[in-house]
GROMACS .gro file of C-alpha atoms in nm:
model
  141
    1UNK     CA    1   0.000   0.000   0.000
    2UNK     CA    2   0.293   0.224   0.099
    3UNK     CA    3   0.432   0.158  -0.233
    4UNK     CA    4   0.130   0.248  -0.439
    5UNK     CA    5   0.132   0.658  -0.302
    6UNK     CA    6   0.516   0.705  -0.262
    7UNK     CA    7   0.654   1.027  -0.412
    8UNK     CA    8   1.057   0.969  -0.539
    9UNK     CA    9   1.306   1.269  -0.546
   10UNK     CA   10   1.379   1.387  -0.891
   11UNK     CA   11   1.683   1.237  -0.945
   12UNK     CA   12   1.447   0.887  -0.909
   13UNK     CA   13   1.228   1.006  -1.186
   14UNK     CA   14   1.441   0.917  -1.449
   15UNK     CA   15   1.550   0.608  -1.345
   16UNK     CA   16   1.303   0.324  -1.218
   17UNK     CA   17   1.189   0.317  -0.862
   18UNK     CA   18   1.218   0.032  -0.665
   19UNK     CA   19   1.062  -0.186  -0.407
   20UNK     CA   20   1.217  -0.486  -0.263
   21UNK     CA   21   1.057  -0.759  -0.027
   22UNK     CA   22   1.203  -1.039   0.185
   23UNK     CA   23   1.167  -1.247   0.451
   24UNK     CA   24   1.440  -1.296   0.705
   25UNK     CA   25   1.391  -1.498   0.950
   26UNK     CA   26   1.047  -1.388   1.187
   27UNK     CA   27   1.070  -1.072   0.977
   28UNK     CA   28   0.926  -0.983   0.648
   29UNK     CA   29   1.011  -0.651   0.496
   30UNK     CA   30   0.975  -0.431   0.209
   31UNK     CA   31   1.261  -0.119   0.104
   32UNK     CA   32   1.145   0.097  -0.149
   33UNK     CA   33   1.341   0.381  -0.306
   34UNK     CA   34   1.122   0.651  -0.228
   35UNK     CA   35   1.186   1.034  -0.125
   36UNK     CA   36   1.070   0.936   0.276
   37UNK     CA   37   0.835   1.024   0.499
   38UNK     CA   38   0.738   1.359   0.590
   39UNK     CA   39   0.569   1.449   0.960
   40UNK     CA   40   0.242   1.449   0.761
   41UNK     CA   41   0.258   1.105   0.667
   42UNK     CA   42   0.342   0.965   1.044
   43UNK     CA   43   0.046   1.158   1.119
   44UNK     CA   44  -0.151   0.976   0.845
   45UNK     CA   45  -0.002   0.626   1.006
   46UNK     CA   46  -0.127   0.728   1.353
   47UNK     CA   47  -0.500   0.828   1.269
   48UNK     CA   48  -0.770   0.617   1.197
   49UNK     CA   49  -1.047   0.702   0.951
   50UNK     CA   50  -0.904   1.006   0.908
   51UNK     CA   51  -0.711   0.975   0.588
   52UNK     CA   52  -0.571   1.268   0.361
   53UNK     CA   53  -0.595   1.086   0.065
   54UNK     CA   54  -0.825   1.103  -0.222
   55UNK     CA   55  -1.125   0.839  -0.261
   56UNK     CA   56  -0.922   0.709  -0.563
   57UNK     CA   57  -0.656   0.638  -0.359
   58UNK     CA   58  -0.533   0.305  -0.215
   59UNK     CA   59  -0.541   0.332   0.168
   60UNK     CA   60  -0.815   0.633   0.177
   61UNK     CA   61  -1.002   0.470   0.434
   62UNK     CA   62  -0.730   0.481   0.682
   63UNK     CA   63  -0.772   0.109   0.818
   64UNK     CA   64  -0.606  -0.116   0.568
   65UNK     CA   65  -0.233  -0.089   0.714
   66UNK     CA   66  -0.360  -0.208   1.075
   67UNK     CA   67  -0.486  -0.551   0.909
   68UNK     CA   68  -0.076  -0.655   0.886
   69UNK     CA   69  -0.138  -0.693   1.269
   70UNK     CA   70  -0.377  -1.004   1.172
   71UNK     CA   71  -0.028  -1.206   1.069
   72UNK     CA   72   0.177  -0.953   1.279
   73UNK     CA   73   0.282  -0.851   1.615
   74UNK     CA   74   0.494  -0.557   1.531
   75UNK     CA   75   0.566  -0.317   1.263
   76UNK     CA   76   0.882  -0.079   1.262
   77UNK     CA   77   0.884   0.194   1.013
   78UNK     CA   78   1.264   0.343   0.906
   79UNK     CA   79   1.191   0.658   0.685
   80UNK     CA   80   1.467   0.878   0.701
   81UNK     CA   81   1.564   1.009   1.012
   82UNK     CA   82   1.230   0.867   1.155
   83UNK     CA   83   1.249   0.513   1.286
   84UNK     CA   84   0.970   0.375   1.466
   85UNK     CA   85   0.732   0.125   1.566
   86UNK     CA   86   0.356  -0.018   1.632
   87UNK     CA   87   0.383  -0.302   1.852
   88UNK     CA   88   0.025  -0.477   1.946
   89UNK     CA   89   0.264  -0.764   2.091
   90UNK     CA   90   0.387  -0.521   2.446
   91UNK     CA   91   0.166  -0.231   2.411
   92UNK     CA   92  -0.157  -0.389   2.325
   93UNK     CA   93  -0.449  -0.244   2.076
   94UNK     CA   94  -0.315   0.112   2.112
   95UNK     CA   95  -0.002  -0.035   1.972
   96UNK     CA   96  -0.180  -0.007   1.644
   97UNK     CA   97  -0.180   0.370   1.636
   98UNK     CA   98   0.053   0.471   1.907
   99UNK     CA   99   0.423   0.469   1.754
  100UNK     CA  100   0.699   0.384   2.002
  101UNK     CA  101   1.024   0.588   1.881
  102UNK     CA  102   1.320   0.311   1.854
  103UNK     CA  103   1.636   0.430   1.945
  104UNK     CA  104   2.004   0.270   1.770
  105UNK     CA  105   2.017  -0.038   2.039
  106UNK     CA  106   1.649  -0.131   1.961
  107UNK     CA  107   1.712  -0.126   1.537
  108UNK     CA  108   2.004  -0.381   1.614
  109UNK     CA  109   1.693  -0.695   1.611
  110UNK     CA  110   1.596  -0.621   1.269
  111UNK     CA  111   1.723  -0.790   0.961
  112UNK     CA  112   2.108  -0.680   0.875
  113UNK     CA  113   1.943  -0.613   0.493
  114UNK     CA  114   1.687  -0.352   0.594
  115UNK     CA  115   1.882  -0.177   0.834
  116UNK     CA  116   2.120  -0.173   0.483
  117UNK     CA  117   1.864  -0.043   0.254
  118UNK     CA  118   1.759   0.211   0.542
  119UNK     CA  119   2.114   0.382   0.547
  120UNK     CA  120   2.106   0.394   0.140
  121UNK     CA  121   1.823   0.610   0.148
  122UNK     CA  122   1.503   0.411   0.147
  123UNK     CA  123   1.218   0.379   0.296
  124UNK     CA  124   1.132   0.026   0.492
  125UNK     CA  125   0.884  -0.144   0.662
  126UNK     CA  126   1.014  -0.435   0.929
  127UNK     CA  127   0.703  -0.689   0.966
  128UNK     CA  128   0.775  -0.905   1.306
  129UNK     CA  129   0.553  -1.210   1.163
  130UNK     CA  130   0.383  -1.412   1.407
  131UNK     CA  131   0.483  -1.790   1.495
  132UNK     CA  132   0.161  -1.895   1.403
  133UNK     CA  133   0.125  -1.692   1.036
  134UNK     CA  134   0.475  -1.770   0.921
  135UNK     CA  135   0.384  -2.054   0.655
  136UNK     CA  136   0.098  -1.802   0.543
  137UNK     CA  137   0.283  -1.541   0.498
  138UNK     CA  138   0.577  -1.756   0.349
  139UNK     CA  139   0.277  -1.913   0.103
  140UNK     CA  140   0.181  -1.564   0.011
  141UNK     CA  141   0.514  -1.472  -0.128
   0.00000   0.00000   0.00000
């Protein structure tokens, strides 16, 4: 969904943008090669029902990114200098909507690759995939 409304910095424009996805481990992720987040869009991730985008959009509603939680327990977000996460798994529903900012020590559990593709400049989402969903999620791939 990210991927669908990203804006890339002109330099991107002329070349092709990217998104990559893997799964490491308990963690799936995605890296695209997009311009980043801007306080706007953390907003956007924090609200429900309250969406800025147009009714043509993908994600206008302002629910779909919450159903990840259904095969996730956490979800970290590393978008320039923002890195954060929703985690249902220690903080409970409000996890959903309530980022926790990560600090350097924290980042050090996620996958080696998308802390990589983080310091070259894109933007990636960290899925901590539950026990239970793994083969789903691997079948869905």
């Amino acid at each position: 969904q990210n991927a669908d409304d990203c804006a890339f910095p002109e330099g991107i424009r002329t070349a092709l943008p990217s998104l990559k996805m893997c799964l490491c481990g308990n963690w799936f992720y995605t890296a695209c090669n997009e311009e980043g987040f801007k306080p706007q869009d953390i907003d956007a991730l924090c609200d429900l029902g309250n969406s800025k985008k147009g009714a043509t959009q993908t994600g206008h509603k302002g629910l779909g990114f919450r159903s990840v939680f259904a095969v996730c327990g956490a979800i970290t977000v590393l978008s320039g200098r923002w890195t954060f996460q929703f985690n249902m798994r220690s903080d409970g529903p409000l996890g959903m909507i309530t980022p926790t900012w990560m600090e350097e020590a924290e980042l050090r559990s996620l996958p080696e690759e998308a802390l990589a593709d983080h310091r070259a400049g894109h933007t990636v989402f960290c899925f901590q995939v539950l026990p239970e969903a793994r083969s789903v999620v691997k079948t869905g791939l």
